[in-house]
Coordinates of C-alpha atoms and ligand atoms in Angstrom, one line a residue:
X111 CA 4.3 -60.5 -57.3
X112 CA 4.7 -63.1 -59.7
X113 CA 7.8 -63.8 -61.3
X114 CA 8.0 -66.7 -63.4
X115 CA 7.9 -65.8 -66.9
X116 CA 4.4 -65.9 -68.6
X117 CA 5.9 -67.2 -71.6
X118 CA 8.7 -69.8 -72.6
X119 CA 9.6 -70.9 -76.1
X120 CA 13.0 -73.3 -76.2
X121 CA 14.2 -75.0 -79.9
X122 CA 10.4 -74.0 -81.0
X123 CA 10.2 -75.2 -84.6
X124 CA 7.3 -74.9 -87.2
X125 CA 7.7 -77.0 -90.6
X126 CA 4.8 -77.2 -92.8
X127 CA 4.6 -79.6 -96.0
X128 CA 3.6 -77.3 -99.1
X129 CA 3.4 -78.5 -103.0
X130 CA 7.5 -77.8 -103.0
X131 CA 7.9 -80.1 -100.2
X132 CA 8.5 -79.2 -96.5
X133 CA 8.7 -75.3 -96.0
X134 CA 10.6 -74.5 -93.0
X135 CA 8.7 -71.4 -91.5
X136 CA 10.6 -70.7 -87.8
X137 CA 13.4 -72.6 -86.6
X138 CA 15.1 -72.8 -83.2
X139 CA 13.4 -69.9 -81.4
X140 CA 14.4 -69.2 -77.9
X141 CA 12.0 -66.4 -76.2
X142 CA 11.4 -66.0 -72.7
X143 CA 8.9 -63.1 -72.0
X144 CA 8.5 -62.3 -67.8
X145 CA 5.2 -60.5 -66.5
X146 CA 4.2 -57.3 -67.1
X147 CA 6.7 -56.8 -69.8
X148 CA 5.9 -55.7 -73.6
X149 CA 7.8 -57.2 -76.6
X150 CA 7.6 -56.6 -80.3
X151 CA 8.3 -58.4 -82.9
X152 CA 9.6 -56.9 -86.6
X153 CA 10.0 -58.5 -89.5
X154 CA 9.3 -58.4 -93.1
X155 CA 5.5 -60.0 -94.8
X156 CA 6.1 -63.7 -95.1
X157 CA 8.5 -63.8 -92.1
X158 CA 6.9 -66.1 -90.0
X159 CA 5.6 -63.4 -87.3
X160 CA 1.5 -64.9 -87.3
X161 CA 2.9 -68.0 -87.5
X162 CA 5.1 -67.6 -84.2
X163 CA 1.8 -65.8 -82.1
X164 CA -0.1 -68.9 -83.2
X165 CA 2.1 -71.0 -81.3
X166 CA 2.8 -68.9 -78.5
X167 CA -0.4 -68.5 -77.9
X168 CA -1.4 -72.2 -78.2
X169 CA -3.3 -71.6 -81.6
X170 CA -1.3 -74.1 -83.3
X171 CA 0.8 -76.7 -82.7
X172 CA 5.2 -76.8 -83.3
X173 CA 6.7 -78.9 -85.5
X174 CA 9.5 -79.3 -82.7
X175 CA 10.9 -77.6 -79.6
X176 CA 8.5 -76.4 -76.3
X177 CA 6.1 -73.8 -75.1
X178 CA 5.4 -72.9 -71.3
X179 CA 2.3 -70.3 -71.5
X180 CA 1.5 -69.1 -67.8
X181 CA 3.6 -71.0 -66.2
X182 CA 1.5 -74.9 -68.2
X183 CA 3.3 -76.9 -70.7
X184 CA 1.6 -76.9 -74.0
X185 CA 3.6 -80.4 -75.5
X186 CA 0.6 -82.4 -73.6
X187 CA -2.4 -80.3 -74.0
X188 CA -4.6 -81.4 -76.5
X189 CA -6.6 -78.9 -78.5
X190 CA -9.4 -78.3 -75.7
X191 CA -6.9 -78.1 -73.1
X192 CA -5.2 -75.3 -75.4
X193 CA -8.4 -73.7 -75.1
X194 CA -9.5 -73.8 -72.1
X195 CA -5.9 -72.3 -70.7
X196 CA -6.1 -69.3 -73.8
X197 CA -9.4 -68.4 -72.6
X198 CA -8.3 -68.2 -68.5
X199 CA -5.0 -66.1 -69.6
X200 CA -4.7 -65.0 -72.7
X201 CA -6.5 -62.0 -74.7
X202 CA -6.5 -61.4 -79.0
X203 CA -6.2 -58.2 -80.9
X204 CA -6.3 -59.0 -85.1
X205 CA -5.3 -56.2 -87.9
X206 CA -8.6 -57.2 -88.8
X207 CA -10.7 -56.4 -85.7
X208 CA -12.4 -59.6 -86.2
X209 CA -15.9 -58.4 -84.2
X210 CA -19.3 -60.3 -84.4
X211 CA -21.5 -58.0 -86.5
X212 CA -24.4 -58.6 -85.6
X213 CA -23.5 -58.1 -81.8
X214 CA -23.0 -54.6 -80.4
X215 CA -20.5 -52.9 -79.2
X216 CA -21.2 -53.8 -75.4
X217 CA -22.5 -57.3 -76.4
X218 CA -18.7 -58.0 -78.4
X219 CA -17.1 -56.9 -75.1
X220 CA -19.2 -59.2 -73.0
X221 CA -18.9 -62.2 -75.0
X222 CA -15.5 -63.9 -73.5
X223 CA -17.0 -63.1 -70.4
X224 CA -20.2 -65.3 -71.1
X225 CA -18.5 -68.0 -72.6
X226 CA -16.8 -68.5 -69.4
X227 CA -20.0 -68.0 -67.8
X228 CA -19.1 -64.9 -65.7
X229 CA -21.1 -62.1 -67.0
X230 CA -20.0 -58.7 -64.9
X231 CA -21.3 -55.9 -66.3
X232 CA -18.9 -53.6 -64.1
X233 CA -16.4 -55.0 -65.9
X234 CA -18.0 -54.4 -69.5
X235 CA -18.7 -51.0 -68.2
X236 CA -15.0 -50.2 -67.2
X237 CA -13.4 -51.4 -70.4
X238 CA -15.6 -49.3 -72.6
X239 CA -15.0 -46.6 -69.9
X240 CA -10.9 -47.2 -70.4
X241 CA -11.3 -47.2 -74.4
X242 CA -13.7 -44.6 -74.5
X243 CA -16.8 -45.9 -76.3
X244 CA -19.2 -45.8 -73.4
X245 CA -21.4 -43.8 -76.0
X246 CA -21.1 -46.4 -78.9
X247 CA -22.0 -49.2 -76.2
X248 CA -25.0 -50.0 -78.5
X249 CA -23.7 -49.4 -81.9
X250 CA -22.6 -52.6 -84.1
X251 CA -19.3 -52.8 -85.8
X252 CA -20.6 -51.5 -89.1
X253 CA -22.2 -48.7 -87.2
X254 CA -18.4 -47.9 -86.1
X255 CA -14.7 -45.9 -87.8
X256 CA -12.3 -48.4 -87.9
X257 CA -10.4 -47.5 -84.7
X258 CA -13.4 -47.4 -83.0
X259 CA -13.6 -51.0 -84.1
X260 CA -10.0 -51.9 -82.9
X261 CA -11.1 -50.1 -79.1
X262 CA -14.0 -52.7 -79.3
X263 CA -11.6 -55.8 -80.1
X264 CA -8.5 -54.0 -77.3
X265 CA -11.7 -53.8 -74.7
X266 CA -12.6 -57.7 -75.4
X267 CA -9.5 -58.7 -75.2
X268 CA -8.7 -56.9 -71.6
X269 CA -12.5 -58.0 -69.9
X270 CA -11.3 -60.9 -68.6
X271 CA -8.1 -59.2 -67.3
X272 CA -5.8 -61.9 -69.1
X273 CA -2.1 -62.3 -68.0
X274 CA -1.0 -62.1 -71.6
X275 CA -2.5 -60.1 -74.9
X276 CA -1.4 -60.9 -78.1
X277 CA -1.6 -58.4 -81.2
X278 CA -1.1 -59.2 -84.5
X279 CA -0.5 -55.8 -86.2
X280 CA -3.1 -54.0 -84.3
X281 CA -2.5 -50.9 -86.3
X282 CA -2.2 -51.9 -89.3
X283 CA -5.5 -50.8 -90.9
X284 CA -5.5 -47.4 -89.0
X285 CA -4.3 -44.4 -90.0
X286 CA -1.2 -43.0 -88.1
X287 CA -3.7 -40.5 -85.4
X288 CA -5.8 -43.3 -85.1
X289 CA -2.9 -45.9 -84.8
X290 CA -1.5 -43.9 -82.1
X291 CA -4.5 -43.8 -80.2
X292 CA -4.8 -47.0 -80.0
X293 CA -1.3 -47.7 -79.0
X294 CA -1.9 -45.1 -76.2
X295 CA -4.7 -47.8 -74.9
X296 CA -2.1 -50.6 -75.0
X297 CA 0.0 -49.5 -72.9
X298 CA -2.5 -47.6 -69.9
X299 CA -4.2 -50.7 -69.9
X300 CA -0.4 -52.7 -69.9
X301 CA -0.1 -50.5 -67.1
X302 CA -3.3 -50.6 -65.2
X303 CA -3.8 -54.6 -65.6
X304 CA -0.3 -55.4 -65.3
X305 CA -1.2 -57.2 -68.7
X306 CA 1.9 -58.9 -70.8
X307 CA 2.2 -57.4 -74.6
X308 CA 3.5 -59.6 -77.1
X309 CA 3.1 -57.5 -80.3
X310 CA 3.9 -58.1 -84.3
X311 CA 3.6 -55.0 -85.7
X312 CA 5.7 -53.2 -88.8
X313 CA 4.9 -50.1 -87.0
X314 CA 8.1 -48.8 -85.7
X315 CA 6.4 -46.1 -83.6
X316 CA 4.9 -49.3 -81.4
X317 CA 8.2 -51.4 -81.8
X318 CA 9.9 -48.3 -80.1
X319 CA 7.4 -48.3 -77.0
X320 CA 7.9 -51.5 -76.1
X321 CA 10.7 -53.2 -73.3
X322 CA 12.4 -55.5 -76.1
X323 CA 12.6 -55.9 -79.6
X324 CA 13.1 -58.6 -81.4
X325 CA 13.3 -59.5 -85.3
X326 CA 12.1 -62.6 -87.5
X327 CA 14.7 -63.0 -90.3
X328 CA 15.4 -66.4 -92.0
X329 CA 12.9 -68.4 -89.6
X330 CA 15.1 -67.3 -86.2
X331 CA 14.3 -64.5 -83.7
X332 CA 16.9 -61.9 -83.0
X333 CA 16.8 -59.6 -80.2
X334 CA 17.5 -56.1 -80.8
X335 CA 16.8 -52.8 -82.9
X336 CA 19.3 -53.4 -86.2
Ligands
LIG471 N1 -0.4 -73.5 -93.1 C1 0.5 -73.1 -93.9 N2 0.9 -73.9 -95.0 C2 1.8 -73.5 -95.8 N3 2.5 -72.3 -95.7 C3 2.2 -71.5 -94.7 C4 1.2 -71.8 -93.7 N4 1.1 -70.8 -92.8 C5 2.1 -69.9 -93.2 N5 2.7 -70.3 -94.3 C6 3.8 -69.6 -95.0 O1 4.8 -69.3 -94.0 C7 5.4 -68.1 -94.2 C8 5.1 -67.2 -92.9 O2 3.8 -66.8 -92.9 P1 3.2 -65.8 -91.7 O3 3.5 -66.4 -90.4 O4 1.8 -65.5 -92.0 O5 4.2 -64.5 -92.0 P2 4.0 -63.0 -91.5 O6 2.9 -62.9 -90.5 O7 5.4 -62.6 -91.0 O8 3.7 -62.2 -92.8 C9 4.8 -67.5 -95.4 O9 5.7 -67.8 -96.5 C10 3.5 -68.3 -95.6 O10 3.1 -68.4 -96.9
LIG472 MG1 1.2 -61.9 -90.4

């Protein structure tokens, strides 16, 4: 079993220079997230929360402070580096789905799988199996209800079994049935995959299923509920 945490943030920092002059968005963030867990972090719009997966996830680069993601150092990694270590661990899920539409179902599922260059359709097949679409395989995204489009985007993101799945308000543009559903996926397949969760959501039904809370508030993280 592996222990080391899956993700390390220390001093983490993000500045950005706007027309008013430097805009500090996060400041001194300290997270340490251990495998297999689930996190979620609250705060209000304009908080900082997209801002803080992009780093964590090796998106975009901090102003100051370090990031360990599986267990690599991202202060040397240049931008293909990043890239090549988010696709062998790390998995996406957008409020906006964010699916190819002219690719199916099935062929939106496949595709991290054939940019790596291992195709397994046993795999495809298991995903849609897990989020229940096996009968929309071949329908493409317009073709689909929105939280049949979010099951597409939650089985993309598990194909390539990734150690860590990031979700930035991945109910956000569902309604509360649907919303629910779909949080019901995210954890079995947290479960069945051993998968990390590190989710932004202002859903407080989601915040509430998840190990550790945490809140964005003046460009600092705060554990807990209040
Ligand atoms: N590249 C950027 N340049 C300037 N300001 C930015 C940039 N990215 C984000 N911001 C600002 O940083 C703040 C945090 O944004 P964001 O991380 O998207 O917040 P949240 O996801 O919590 O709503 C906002 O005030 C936003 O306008
Ligand atoms: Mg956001």
């Amino acid at each position: 079993m592996e222990t080391a945490p899956v993700i390390k943030a220390s001093a983490l920092g993000k500045s950005v220079s706007g027309p008013e002059g430097v805009l500090k968005i996060l400041e001194g963030v300290e997270l340490t997230v251990n495998p297999g867990e689930s996190i979620a972090i609250l705060g209000a719009s304009g908080s900082g929360k997209t801002t803080l997966l992009g780093l964590l996830a090796g998106l975009d680069t901090a102003t100051s402070g370090h990031i360990e993601l599986a267990g690599t150092s991202l202060d040397s990694l240049d931008e293909e580096q990043r890239a090549g270590l988010r696709a062998e661990h790390v998995g996406f899920v957008f409020q906006s789905f964010h699916l190819l539409p002219a690719l199916t179902a099935e062929e939106n599922i496949s595709l991290p799988l054939e940019l790596s260059g291992n195709v397994d359709h046993q795999r495809v097949s298991r995903v849609l199996e897990d989020v229940e679409l096996t009968p929309r395989r071949r329908h493409y995204p317009r073709q689909m209800s929105g939280g049949e489009q979010q099951r597409v985007a939650l089985a993309r993101a598990f194909v390539t079994r990734p150690r860590i799945l990031f979700a930035d308000e991945p109910t956000g543009n569902l309604d509360q049935a649907t919303g629910q559903h779909i949080i019901d996926l995210l954890f079995s397949m947290n479960r069945e995959y051993g998968t990390t969760l590190v989710l932004v959501t202002h859903d407080l039904t989601l915040a509430a299923r998840c190990g550790r809370i945490y809140r964005l508030d003046g460009g600092r993280l705060h554990e807990g509920r209040a």
